Amino acid sequence: MKNKYQEALNFLDWHCEVAHTKHQDLLQELVDKEAPMKPMNRYKADFGRRGCFKCEGLVSYKMAYCPDCGQKIDWSDND
């Protein structure tokens, strides 16, 4: 799913004369963190807490972002 951040990065990629700069790589990393990921169910004994799919850090139910890596968390199926 594309978001506005990804569209802006694609625009820069298309119009930039130099192949990926370190700034564009950093922007891609930030764009990727905004794509919501489902948490992992590896902490079943601890109700309401799951693992971040990206870094495996502990996230509590309804946290919007992982406190360790900043990945956006998708809780939509866990309601």
PDB file with one MODEL, atoms N, CA, C and O in Angstrom:
MODEL        1
ATOM      1  N   MET A   1       0.836  -1.177   0.000  1.00  0.00           N
ATOM      2  CA  MET A   1       0.000   0.000   0.000  1.00  0.00           C
ATOM      3  C   MET A   1       0.883   1.243   0.000  1.00  0.00           C
ATOM      4  O   MET A   1       1.765   1.390   0.845  1.00  0.00           O
ATOM      5  N   LYS A   2       0.640   2.118  -0.938  1.00  0.00           N
ATOM      6  CA  LYS A   2       1.419   3.355  -1.015  1.00  0.00           C
ATOM      7  C   LYS A   2       0.843   4.403  -0.081  1.00  0.00           C
ATOM      8  O   LYS A   2      -0.370   4.490   0.104  1.00  0.00           O
ATOM      9  N   ASN A   3       1.717   5.185   0.496  1.00  0.00           N
ATOM     10  CA  ASN A   3       1.272   6.318   1.274  1.00  0.00           C
ATOM     11  C   ASN A   3       1.925   7.572   0.702  1.00  0.00           C
ATOM     12  O   ASN A   3       2.715   7.492  -0.239  1.00  0.00           O
ATOM     13  N   LYS A   4       1.601   8.704   1.256  1.00  0.00           N
ATOM     14  CA  LYS A   4       2.132   9.973   0.734  1.00  0.00           C
ATOM     15  C   LYS A   4       3.648  10.063   0.865  1.00  0.00           C
ATOM     16  O   LYS A   4       4.315  10.664   0.023  1.00  0.00           O
ATOM     17  N   TYR A   5       4.186   9.470   1.917  1.00  0.00           N
ATOM     18  CA  TYR A   5       5.642   9.479   2.106  1.00  0.00           C
ATOM     19  C   TYR A   5       6.321   8.707   0.977  1.00  0.00           C
ATOM     20  O   TYR A   5       7.321   9.155   0.415  1.00  0.00           O
ATOM     21  N   GLN A   6       5.761   7.535   0.655  1.00  0.00           N
ATOM     22  CA  GLN A   6       6.340   6.719  -0.407  1.00  0.00           C
ATOM     23  C   GLN A   6       6.216   7.428  -1.749  1.00  0.00           C
ATOM     24  O   GLN A   6       7.145   7.381  -2.555  1.00  0.00           O
ATOM     25  N   GLU A   7       5.094   8.078  -2.001  1.00  0.00           N
ATOM     26  CA  GLU A   7       4.924   8.820  -3.248  1.00  0.00           C
ATOM     27  C   GLU A   7       5.955   9.935  -3.375  1.00  0.00           C
ATOM     28  O   GLU A   7       6.502  10.154  -4.456  1.00  0.00           O
ATOM     29  N   ALA A   8       6.226  10.643  -2.278  1.00  0.00           N
ATOM     30  CA  ALA A   8       7.223  11.718  -2.298  1.00  0.00           C
ATOM     31  C   ALA A   8       8.620  11.153  -2.553  1.00  0.00           C
ATOM     32  O   ALA A   8       9.399  11.737  -3.306  1.00  0.00           O
ATOM     33  N   LEU A   9       8.936  10.026  -1.930  1.00  0.00           N
ATOM     34  CA  LEU A   9      10.237   9.408  -2.149  1.00  0.00           C
ATOM     35  C   LEU A   9      10.368   8.918  -3.590  1.00  0.00           C
ATOM     36  O   LEU A   9      11.426   9.072  -4.199  1.00  0.00           O
ATOM     37  N   ASN A  10       9.317   8.337  -4.136  1.00  0.00           N
ATOM     38  CA  ASN A  10       9.343   7.903  -5.539  1.00  0.00           C
ATOM     39  C   ASN A  10       9.569   9.090  -6.469  1.00  0.00           C
ATOM     40  O   ASN A  10      10.283   8.967  -7.464  1.00  0.00           O
ATOM     41  N   PHE A  11       8.972  10.235  -6.158  1.00  0.00           N
ATOM     42  CA  PHE A  11       9.165  11.451  -6.954  1.00  0.00           C
ATOM     43  C   PHE A  11      10.637  11.847  -6.925  1.00  0.00           C
ATOM     44  O   PHE A  11      11.215  12.161  -7.965  1.00  0.00           O
ATOM     45  N   LEU A  12      11.249  11.834  -5.732  1.00  0.00           N
ATOM     46  CA  LEU A  12      12.673  12.169  -5.613  1.00  0.00           C
ATOM     47  C   LEU A  12      13.540  11.187  -6.392  1.00  0.00           C
ATOM     48  O   LEU A  12      14.478  11.586  -7.082  1.00  0.00           O
ATOM     49  N   ASP A  13      13.219   9.898  -6.277  1.00  0.00           N
ATOM     50  CA  ASP A  13      13.982   8.882  -7.014  1.00  0.00           C
ATOM     51  C   ASP A  13      13.917   9.134  -8.516  1.00  0.00           C
ATOM     52  O   ASP A  13      14.921   9.008  -9.217  1.00  0.00           O
ATOM     53  N   TRP A  14      12.753   9.483  -8.999  1.00  0.00           N
ATOM     54  CA  TRP A  14      12.543   9.691 -10.437  1.00  0.00           C
ATOM     55  C   TRP A  14      13.274  10.932 -10.946  1.00  0.00           C
ATOM     56  O   TRP A  14      13.826  10.923 -12.046  1.00  0.00           O
ATOM     57  N   HIS A  15      13.276  11.997 -10.145  1.00  0.00           N
ATOM     58  CA  HIS A  15      13.815  13.277 -10.589  1.00  0.00           C
ATOM     59  C   HIS A  15      15.251  13.557 -10.149  1.00  0.00           C
ATOM     60  O   HIS A  15      15.837  14.559 -10.557  1.00  0.00           O
ATOM     61  N   CYS A  16      15.809  12.699  -9.339  1.00  0.00           N
ATOM     62  CA  CYS A  16      17.176  12.897  -8.865  1.00  0.00           C
ATOM     63  C   CYS A  16      18.162  12.367  -9.903  1.00  0.00           C
ATOM     64  O   CYS A  16      18.030  11.234 -10.364  1.00  0.00           O
ATOM     65  N   GLU A  17      19.144  13.178 -10.268  1.00  0.00           N
ATOM     66  CA  GLU A  17      20.105  12.769 -11.291  1.00  0.00           C
ATOM     67  C   GLU A  17      21.145  11.799 -10.756  1.00  0.00           C
ATOM     68  O   GLU A  17      21.702  11.010 -11.519  1.00  0.00           O
ATOM     69  N   VAL A  18      21.411  11.844  -9.479  1.00  0.00           N
ATOM     70  CA  VAL A  18      22.391  10.962  -8.863  1.00  0.00           C
ATOM     71  C   VAL A  18      21.647   9.758  -8.286  1.00  0.00           C
ATOM     72  O   VAL A  18      20.596   9.904  -7.662  1.00  0.00           O
ATOM     73  N   ALA A  19      22.208   8.571  -8.505  1.00  0.00           N
ATOM     74  CA  ALA A  19      21.582   7.376  -7.924  1.00  0.00           C
ATOM     75  C   ALA A  19      21.526   7.528  -6.408  1.00  0.00           C
ATOM     76  O   ALA A  19      22.276   8.311  -5.825  1.00  0.00           O
ATOM     77  N   HIS A  20      20.661   6.798  -5.797  1.00  0.00           N
ATOM     78  CA  HIS A  20      20.367   6.907  -4.361  1.00  0.00           C
ATOM     79  C   HIS A  20      21.479   7.534  -3.530  1.00  0.00           C
ATOM     80  O   HIS A  20      22.611   7.051  -3.498  1.00  0.00           O
ATOM     81  N   THR A  21      21.129   8.594  -2.878  1.00  0.00           N
ATOM     82  CA  THR A  21      22.054   9.222  -1.945  1.00  0.00           C
ATOM     83  C   THR A  21      21.772   8.667  -0.554  1.00  0.00           C
ATOM     84  O   THR A  21      20.755   8.005  -0.346  1.00  0.00           O
ATOM     85  N   LYS A  22      22.651   8.930   0.387  1.00  0.00           N
ATOM     86  CA  LYS A  22      22.412   8.451   1.746  1.00  0.00           C
ATOM     87  C   LYS A  22      21.148   9.080   2.329  1.00  0.00           C
ATOM     88  O   LYS A  22      20.500   8.479   3.187  1.00  0.00           O
ATOM     89  N   HIS A  23      20.788  10.289   1.871  1.00  0.00           N
ATOM     90  CA  HIS A  23      19.571  10.942   2.354  1.00  0.00           C
ATOM     91  C   HIS A  23      18.330  10.213   1.858  1.00  0.00           C
ATOM     92  O   HIS A  23      17.356  10.061   2.595  1.00  0.00           O
ATOM     93  N   GLN A  24      18.368   9.763   0.607  1.00  0.00           N
ATOM     94  CA  GLN A  24      17.229   9.015   0.083  1.00  0.00           C
ATOM     95  C   GLN A  24      17.102   7.662   0.782  1.00  0.00           C
ATOM     96  O   GLN A  24      15.990   7.191   1.022  1.00  0.00           O
ATOM     97  N   ASP A  25      18.223   7.039   1.108  1.00  0.00           N
ATOM     98  CA  ASP A  25      18.181   5.774   1.836  1.00  0.00           C
ATOM     99  C   ASP A  25      17.588   5.975   3.229  1.00  0.00           C
ATOM    100  O   ASP A  25      16.819   5.139   3.703  1.00  0.00           O
ATOM    101  N   LEU A  26      17.937   7.062   3.876  1.00  0.00           N
ATOM    102  CA  LEU A  26      17.369   7.382   5.182  1.00  0.00           C
ATOM    103  C   LEU A  26      15.872   7.628   5.069  1.00  0.00           C
ATOM    104  O   LEU A  26      15.098   7.150   5.899  1.00  0.00           O
ATOM    105  N   LEU A  27      15.459   8.372   4.045  1.00  0.00           N
ATOM    106  CA  LEU A  27      14.034   8.601   3.822  1.00  0.00           C
ATOM    107  C   LEU A  27      13.298   7.282   3.583  1.00  0.00           C
ATOM    108  O   LEU A  27      12.186   7.101   4.079  1.00  0.00           O
ATOM    109  N   GLN A  28      13.905   6.357   2.829  1.00  0.00           N
ATOM    110  CA  GLN A  28      13.264   5.058   2.589  1.00  0.00           C
ATOM    111  C   GLN A  28      13.080   4.302   3.891  1.00  0.00           C
ATOM    112  O   GLN A  28      12.046   3.667   4.100  1.00  0.00           O
ATOM    113  N   GLU A  29      14.067   4.363   4.766  1.00  0.00           N
ATOM    114  CA  GLU A  29      13.955   3.706   6.071  1.00  0.00           C
ATOM    115  C   GLU A  29      12.785   4.282   6.867  1.00  0.00           C
ATOM    116  O   GLU A  29      12.036   3.539   7.502  1.00  0.00           O
ATOM    117  N   LEU A  30      12.632   5.600   6.831  1.00  0.00           N
ATOM    118  CA  LEU A  30      11.526   6.239   7.544  1.00  0.00           C
ATOM    119  C   LEU A  30      10.177   5.892   6.922  1.00  0.00           C
ATOM    120  O   LEU A  30       9.197   5.683   7.637  1.00  0.00           O
ATOM    121  N   VAL A  31      10.127   5.831   5.593  1.00  0.00           N
ATOM    122  CA  VAL A  31       8.899   5.440   4.898  1.00  0.00           C
ATOM    123  C   VAL A  31       8.517   4.014   5.307  1.00  0.00           C
ATOM    124  O   VAL A  31       7.347   3.741   5.576  1.00  0.00           O
ATOM    125  N   ASP A  32       9.485   3.115   5.354  1.00  0.00           N
ATOM    126  CA  ASP A  32       9.219   1.730   5.719  1.00  0.00           C
ATOM    127  C   ASP A  32       8.679   1.612   7.141  1.00  0.00           C
ATOM    128  O   ASP A  32       7.831   0.760   7.407  1.00  0.00           O
ATOM    129  N   LYS A  33       9.152   2.444   8.048  1.00  0.00           N
ATOM    130  CA  LYS A  33       8.678   2.407   9.431  1.00  0.00           C
ATOM    131  C   LYS A  33       7.234   2.883   9.558  1.00  0.00           C
ATOM    132  O   LYS A  33       6.550   2.533  10.519  1.00  0.00           O
ATOM    133  N   GLU A  34       6.770   3.674   8.602  1.00  0.00           N
ATOM    134  CA  GLU A  34       5.387   4.155   8.631  1.00  0.00           C
ATOM    135  C   GLU A  34       4.391   3.137   8.084  1.00  0.00           C
ATOM    136  O   GLU A  34       3.183   3.306   8.246  1.00  0.00           O
ATOM    137  N   ALA A  35       4.885   2.085   7.438  1.00  0.00           N
ATOM    138  CA  ALA A  35       4.006   1.016   6.951  1.00  0.00           C
ATOM    139  C   ALA A  35       3.667   0.120   8.140  1.00  0.00           C
ATOM    140  O   ALA A  35       4.555  -0.555   8.662  1.00  0.00           O
ATOM    141  N   PRO A  36       2.410   0.093   8.582  1.00  0.00           N
ATOM    142  CA  PRO A  36       2.049  -0.680   9.781  1.00  0.00           C
ATOM    143  C   PRO A  36       2.336  -2.169   9.628  1.00  0.00           C
ATOM    144  O   PRO A  36       2.058  -2.765   8.588  1.00  0.00           O
ATOM    145  N   MET A  37       2.893  -2.754  10.674  1.00  0.00           N
ATOM    146  CA  MET A  37       3.173  -4.190  10.712  1.00  0.00           C
ATOM    147  C   MET A  37       2.458  -4.796  11.906  1.00  0.00           C
ATOM    148  O   MET A  37       2.369  -4.179  12.968  1.00  0.00           O
ATOM    149  N   LYS A  38       1.955  -5.997  11.727  1.00  0.00           N
ATOM    150  CA  LYS A  38       1.296  -6.718  12.812  1.00  0.00           C
ATOM    151  C   LYS A  38       2.329  -7.129  13.859  1.00  0.00           C
ATOM    152  O   LYS A  38       3.453  -7.486  13.505  1.00  0.00           O
ATOM    153  N   PRO A  39       1.967  -7.082  15.141  1.00  0.00           N
ATOM    154  CA  PRO A  39       2.890  -7.555  16.175  1.00  0.00           C
ATOM    155  C   PRO A  39       2.945  -9.078  16.172  1.00  0.00           C
ATOM    156  O   PRO A  39       2.017  -9.740  15.707  1.00  0.00           O
ATOM    157  N   MET A  40       4.031  -9.625  16.691  1.00  0.00           N
ATOM    158  CA  MET A  40       4.188 -11.079  16.805  1.00  0.00           C
ATOM    159  C   MET A  40       3.530 -11.545  18.100  1.00  0.00           C
ATOM    160  O   MET A  40       3.554 -10.831  19.103  1.00  0.00           O
ATOM    161  N   ASN A  41       2.955 -12.719  18.082  1.00  0.00           N
ATOM    162  CA  ASN A  41       2.304 -13.291  19.265  1.00  0.00           C
ATOM    163  C   ASN A  41       3.255 -14.191  20.037  1.00  0.00           C
ATOM    164  O   ASN A  41       2.916 -15.334  20.341  1.00  0.00           O
ATOM    165  N   ARG A  42       4.425 -13.695  20.354  1.00  0.00           N
ATOM    166  CA  ARG A  42       5.391 -14.544  21.038  1.00  0.00           C
ATOM    167  C   ARG A  42       5.338 -14.433  22.551  1.00  0.00           C
ATOM    168  O   ARG A  42       5.997 -15.207  23.245  1.00  0.00           O
ATOM    169  N   TYR A  43       4.574 -13.494  23.077  1.00  0.00           N
ATOM    170  CA  TYR A  43       4.470 -13.323  24.528  1.00  0.00           C
ATOM    171  C   TYR A  43       3.066 -13.705  24.981  1.00  0.00           C
ATOM    172  O   TYR A  43       2.385 -12.892  25.606  1.00  0.00           O
ATOM    173  N   LYS A  44       2.617 -14.914  24.684  1.00  0.00           N
ATOM    174  CA  LYS A  44       1.236 -15.329  24.946  1.00  0.00           C
ATOM    175  C   LYS A  44       0.867 -15.303  26.419  1.00  0.00           C
ATOM    176  O   LYS A  44      -0.289 -15.042  26.749  1.00  0.00           O
ATOM    177  N   ALA A  45       1.804 -15.564  27.309  1.00  0.00           N
ATOM    178  CA  ALA A  45       1.500 -15.594  28.737  1.00  0.00           C
ATOM    179  C   ALA A  45       1.302 -14.195  29.303  1.00  0.00           C
ATOM    180  O   ALA A  45       0.724 -14.042  30.379  1.00  0.00           O
ATOM    181  N   ASP A  46       1.766 -13.187  28.604  1.00  0.00           N
ATOM    182  CA  ASP A  46       1.677 -11.807  29.082  1.00  0.00           C
ATOM    183  C   ASP A  46       0.593 -11.098  28.282  1.00  0.00           C
ATOM    184  O   ASP A  46       0.868 -10.565  27.207  1.00  0.00           O
ATOM    185  N   PHE A  47      -0.627 -11.086  28.787  1.00  0.00           N
ATOM    186  CA  PHE A  47      -1.776 -10.559  28.058  1.00  0.00           C
ATOM    187  C   PHE A  47      -1.598  -9.101  27.661  1.00  0.00           C
ATOM    188  O   PHE A  47      -1.160  -8.273  28.459  1.00  0.00           O
ATOM    189  N   GLY A  48      -1.944  -8.804  26.414  1.00  0.00           N
ATOM    190  CA  GLY A  48      -1.877  -7.428  25.926  1.00  0.00           C
ATOM    191  C   GLY A  48      -0.504  -6.996  25.473  1.00  0.00           C
ATOM    192  O   GLY A  48      -0.326  -5.842  25.082  1.00  0.00           O
ATOM    193  N   ARG A  49       0.469  -7.878  25.511  1.00  0.00           N
ATOM    194  CA  ARG A  49       1.826  -7.520  25.086  1.00  0.00           C
ATOM    195  C   ARG A  49       2.272  -8.476  23.992  1.00  0.00           C
ATOM    196  O   ARG A  49       2.037  -9.682  24.062  1.00  0.00           O
ATOM    197  N   ARG A  50       2.908  -7.920  22.999  1.00  0.00           N
ATOM    198  CA  ARG A  50       3.376  -8.696  21.858  1.00  0.00           C
ATOM    199  C   ARG A  50       4.789  -8.246  21.501  1.00  0.00           C
ATOM    200  O   ARG A  50       5.338  -7.343  22.132  1.00  0.00           O
ATOM    201  N   GLY A  51       5.367  -8.875  20.495  1.00  0.00           N
ATOM    202  CA  GLY A  51       6.688  -8.506  20.026  1.00  0.00           C
ATOM    203  C   GLY A  51       6.597  -7.735  18.726  1.00  0.00           C
ATOM    204  O   GLY A  51       5.764  -8.046  17.875  1.00  0.00           O
ATOM    205  N   CYS A  52       7.444  -6.735  18.565  1.00  0.00           N
ATOM    206  CA  CYS A  52       7.537  -5.982  17.317  1.00  0.00           C
ATOM    207  C   CYS A  52       8.075  -6.910  16.240  1.00  0.00           C
ATOM    208  O   CYS A  52       9.070  -7.602  16.456  1.00  0.00           O
ATOM    209  N   PHE A  53       7.432  -6.931  15.095  1.00  0.00           N
ATOM    210  CA  PHE A  53       7.848  -7.807  14.009  1.00  0.00           C
ATOM    211  C   PHE A  53       9.215  -7.415  13.459  1.00  0.00           C
ATOM    212  O   PHE A  53       9.949  -8.268  12.962  1.00  0.00           O
ATOM    213  N   LYS A  54       9.561  -6.138  13.541  1.00  0.00           N
ATOM    214  CA  LYS A  54      10.820  -5.637  12.980  1.00  0.00           C
ATOM    215  C   LYS A  54      12.015  -5.926  13.888  1.00  0.00           C
ATOM    216  O   LYS A  54      13.023  -6.464  13.432  1.00  0.00           O
ATOM    217  N   CYS A  55      11.908  -5.573  15.173  1.00  0.00           N
ATOM    218  CA  CYS A  55      13.066  -5.701  16.075  1.00  0.00           C
ATOM    219  C   CYS A  55      12.844  -6.683  17.222  1.00  0.00           C
ATOM    220  O   CYS A  55      13.758  -6.937  18.006  1.00  0.00           O
ATOM    221  N   GLU A  56      11.625  -7.240  17.325  1.00  0.00           N
ATOM    222  CA  GLU A  56      11.242  -8.172  18.380  1.00  0.00           C
ATOM    223  C   GLU A  56      11.170  -7.529  19.757  1.00  0.00           C
ATOM    224  O   GLU A  56      11.097  -8.229  20.767  1.00  0.00           O
ATOM    225  N   GLY A  57      11.190  -6.195  19.803  1.00  0.00           N
ATOM    226  CA  GLY A  57      11.029  -5.492  21.066  1.00  0.00           C
ATOM    227  C   GLY A  57       9.610  -5.659  21.591  1.00  0.00           C
ATOM    228  O   GLY A  57       8.683  -5.915  20.822  1.00  0.00           O
ATOM    229  N   LEU A  58       9.445  -5.516  22.877  1.00  0.00           N
ATOM    230  CA  LEU A  58       8.152  -5.690  23.515  1.00  0.00           C
ATOM    231  C   LEU A  58       7.264  -4.470  23.266  1.00  0.00           C
ATOM    232  O   LEU A  58       7.675  -3.335  23.509  1.00  0.00           O
ATOM    233  N   VAL A  59       6.044  -4.713  22.780  1.00  0.00           N
ATOM    234  CA  VAL A  59       5.076  -3.629  22.578  1.00  0.00           C
ATOM    235  C   VAL A  59       3.808  -3.962  23.352  1.00  0.00           C
ATOM    236  O   VAL A  59       3.376  -5.114  23.374  1.00  0.00           O
ATOM    237  N   SER A  60       3.221  -2.970  23.977  1.00  0.00           N
ATOM    238  CA  SER A  60       1.983  -3.152  24.719  1.00  0.00           C
ATOM    239  C   SER A  60       0.797  -2.909  23.810  1.00  0.00           C
ATOM    240  O   SER A  60       0.882  -2.160  22.836  1.00  0.00           O
ATOM    241  N   TYR A  61      -0.298  -3.545  24.138  1.00  0.00           N
ATOM    242  CA  TYR A  61      -1.524  -3.432  23.367  1.00  0.00           C
ATOM    243  C   TYR A  61      -1.900  -1.975  23.133  1.00  0.00           C
ATOM    244  O   TYR A  61      -1.930  -1.171  24.065  1.00  0.00           O
ATOM    245  N   LYS A  62      -2.181  -1.653  21.906  1.00  0.00           N
ATOM    246  CA  LYS A  62      -2.613  -0.333  21.436  1.00  0.00           C
ATOM    247  C   LYS A  62      -1.498   0.709  21.344  1.00  0.00           C
ATOM    248  O   LYS A  62      -1.789   1.882  21.108  1.00  0.00           O
ATOM    249  N   MET A  63      -0.221   0.319  21.525  1.00  0.00           N
ATOM    250  CA  MET A  63       0.873   1.257  21.239  1.00  0.00           C
ATOM    251  C   MET A  63       0.868   1.509  19.742  1.00  0.00           C
ATOM    252  O   MET A  63       0.749   0.566  18.960  1.00  0.00           O
ATOM    253  N   ALA A  64       0.994   2.745  19.336  1.00  0.00           N
ATOM    254  CA  ALA A  64       0.997   3.065  17.911  1.00  0.00           C
ATOM    255  C   ALA A  64       2.342   2.734  17.259  1.00  0.00           C
ATOM    256  O   ALA A  64       2.396   2.368  16.085  1.00  0.00           O
ATOM    257  N   TYR A  65       3.412   2.864  18.021  1.00  0.00           N
ATOM    258  CA  TYR A  65       4.769   2.633  17.502  1.00  0.00           C
ATOM    259  C   TYR A  65       5.583   1.822  18.493  1.00  0.00           C
ATOM    260  O   TYR A  65       5.359   1.899  19.701  1.00  0.00           O
ATOM    261  N   CYS A  66       6.527   1.047  17.984  1.00  0.00           N
ATOM    262  CA  CYS A  66       7.449   0.302  18.840  1.00  0.00           C
ATOM    263  C   CYS A  66       8.377   1.303  19.525  1.00  0.00           C
ATOM    264  O   CYS A  66       8.960   2.156  18.855  1.00  0.00           O
ATOM    265  N   PRO A  67       8.525   1.215  20.846  1.00  0.00           N
ATOM    266  CA  PRO A  67       9.400   2.159  21.540  1.00  0.00           C
ATOM    267  C   PRO A  67      10.885   1.917  21.260  1.00  0.00           C
ATOM    268  O   PRO A  67      11.709   2.800  21.502  1.00  0.00           O
ATOM    269  N   ASP A  68      11.234   0.734  20.754  1.00  0.00           N
ATOM    270  CA  ASP A  68      12.632   0.420  20.494  1.00  0.00           C
ATOM    271  C   ASP A  68      13.099   0.876  19.111  1.00  0.00           C
ATOM    272  O   ASP A  68      14.150   1.504  18.986  1.00  0.00           O
ATOM    273  N   CYS A  69      12.321   0.563  18.072  1.00  0.00           N
ATOM    274  CA  CYS A  69      12.775   0.861  16.712  1.00  0.00           C
ATOM    275  C   CYS A  69      11.914   1.882  15.970  1.00  0.00           C
ATOM    276  O   CYS A  69      12.317   2.361  14.910  1.00  0.00           O
ATOM    277  N   GLY A  70      10.743   2.226  16.499  1.00  0.00           N
ATOM    278  CA  GLY A  70       9.887   3.223  15.868  1.00  0.00           C
ATOM    279  C   GLY A  70       8.964   2.679  14.794  1.00  0.00           C
ATOM    280  O   GLY A  70       8.293   3.458  14.117  1.00  0.00           O
ATOM    281  N   GLN A  71       8.906   1.348  14.614  1.00  0.00           N
ATOM    282  CA  GLN A  71       8.031   0.745  13.612  1.00  0.00           C
ATOM    283  C   GLN A  71       6.570   0.983  13.993  1.00  0.00           C
ATOM    284  O   GLN A  71       6.195   0.812  15.153  1.00  0.00           O
ATOM    285  N   LYS A  72       5.750   1.375  13.028  1.00  0.00           N
ATOM    286  CA  LYS A  72       4.323   1.571  13.255  1.00  0.00           C
ATOM    287  C   LYS A  72       3.669   0.192  13.427  1.00  0.00           C
ATOM    288  O   LYS A  72       3.936  -0.723  12.648  1.00  0.00           O
ATOM    289  N   ILE A  73       2.811   0.045  14.451  1.00  0.00           N
ATOM    290  CA  ILE A  73       2.198  -1.230  14.783  1.00  0.00           C
ATOM    291  C   ILE A  73       0.741  -1.247  14.358  1.00  0.00           C
ATOM    292  O   ILE A  73       0.013  -0.284  14.594  1.00  0.00           O
ATOM    293  N   ASP A  74       0.310  -2.341  13.729  1.00  0.00           N
ATOM    294  CA  ASP A  74      -1.065  -2.522  13.275  1.00  0.00           C
ATOM    295  C   ASP A  74      -1.768  -3.492  14.212  1.00  0.00           C
ATOM    296  O   ASP A  74      -1.483  -4.689  14.194  1.00  0.00           O
ATOM    297  N   TRP A  75      -2.682  -2.987  15.029  1.00  0.00           N
ATOM    298  CA  TRP A  75      -3.419  -3.806  15.997  1.00  0.00           C
ATOM    299  C   TRP A  75      -4.807  -4.161  15.491  1.00  0.00           C
ATOM    300  O   TRP A  75      -5.617  -4.666  16.268  1.00  0.00           O
ATOM    301  N   SER A  76      -5.117  -3.920  14.229  1.00  0.00           N
ATOM    302  CA  SER A  76      -6.491  -4.024  13.731  1.00  0.00           C
ATOM    303  C   SER A  76      -7.151  -5.379  13.972  1.00  0.00           C
ATOM    304  O   SER A  76      -8.350  -5.403  14.250  1.00  0.00           O
ATOM    305  N   ASP A  77      -6.454  -6.494  13.886  1.00  0.00           N
ATOM    306  CA  ASP A  77      -7.062  -7.805  14.100  1.00  0.00           C
ATOM    307  C   ASP A  77      -7.053  -8.233  15.551  1.00  0.00           C
ATOM    308  O   ASP A  77      -7.587  -9.291  15.882  1.00  0.00           O
ATOM    309  N   ASN A  78      -6.464  -7.443  16.420  1.00  0.00           N
ATOM    310  CA  ASN A  78      -6.327  -7.809  17.831  1.00  0.00           C
ATOM    311  C   ASN A  78      -7.361  -7.128  18.709  1.00  0.00           C
ATOM    312  O   ASN A  78      -7.237  -7.153  19.934  1.00  0.00           O
ATOM    313  N   ASP A  79      -8.379  -6.519  18.114  1.00  0.00           N
ATOM    314  CA  ASP A  79      -9.410  -5.823  18.909  1.00  0.00           C
ATOM    315  C   ASP A  79     -10.378  -6.803  19.538  1.00  0.00           C
ATOM    316  O   ASP A  79     -11.304  -6.393  20.237  1.00  0.00           O
TER     317      ASP A  79
ENDMDL
END
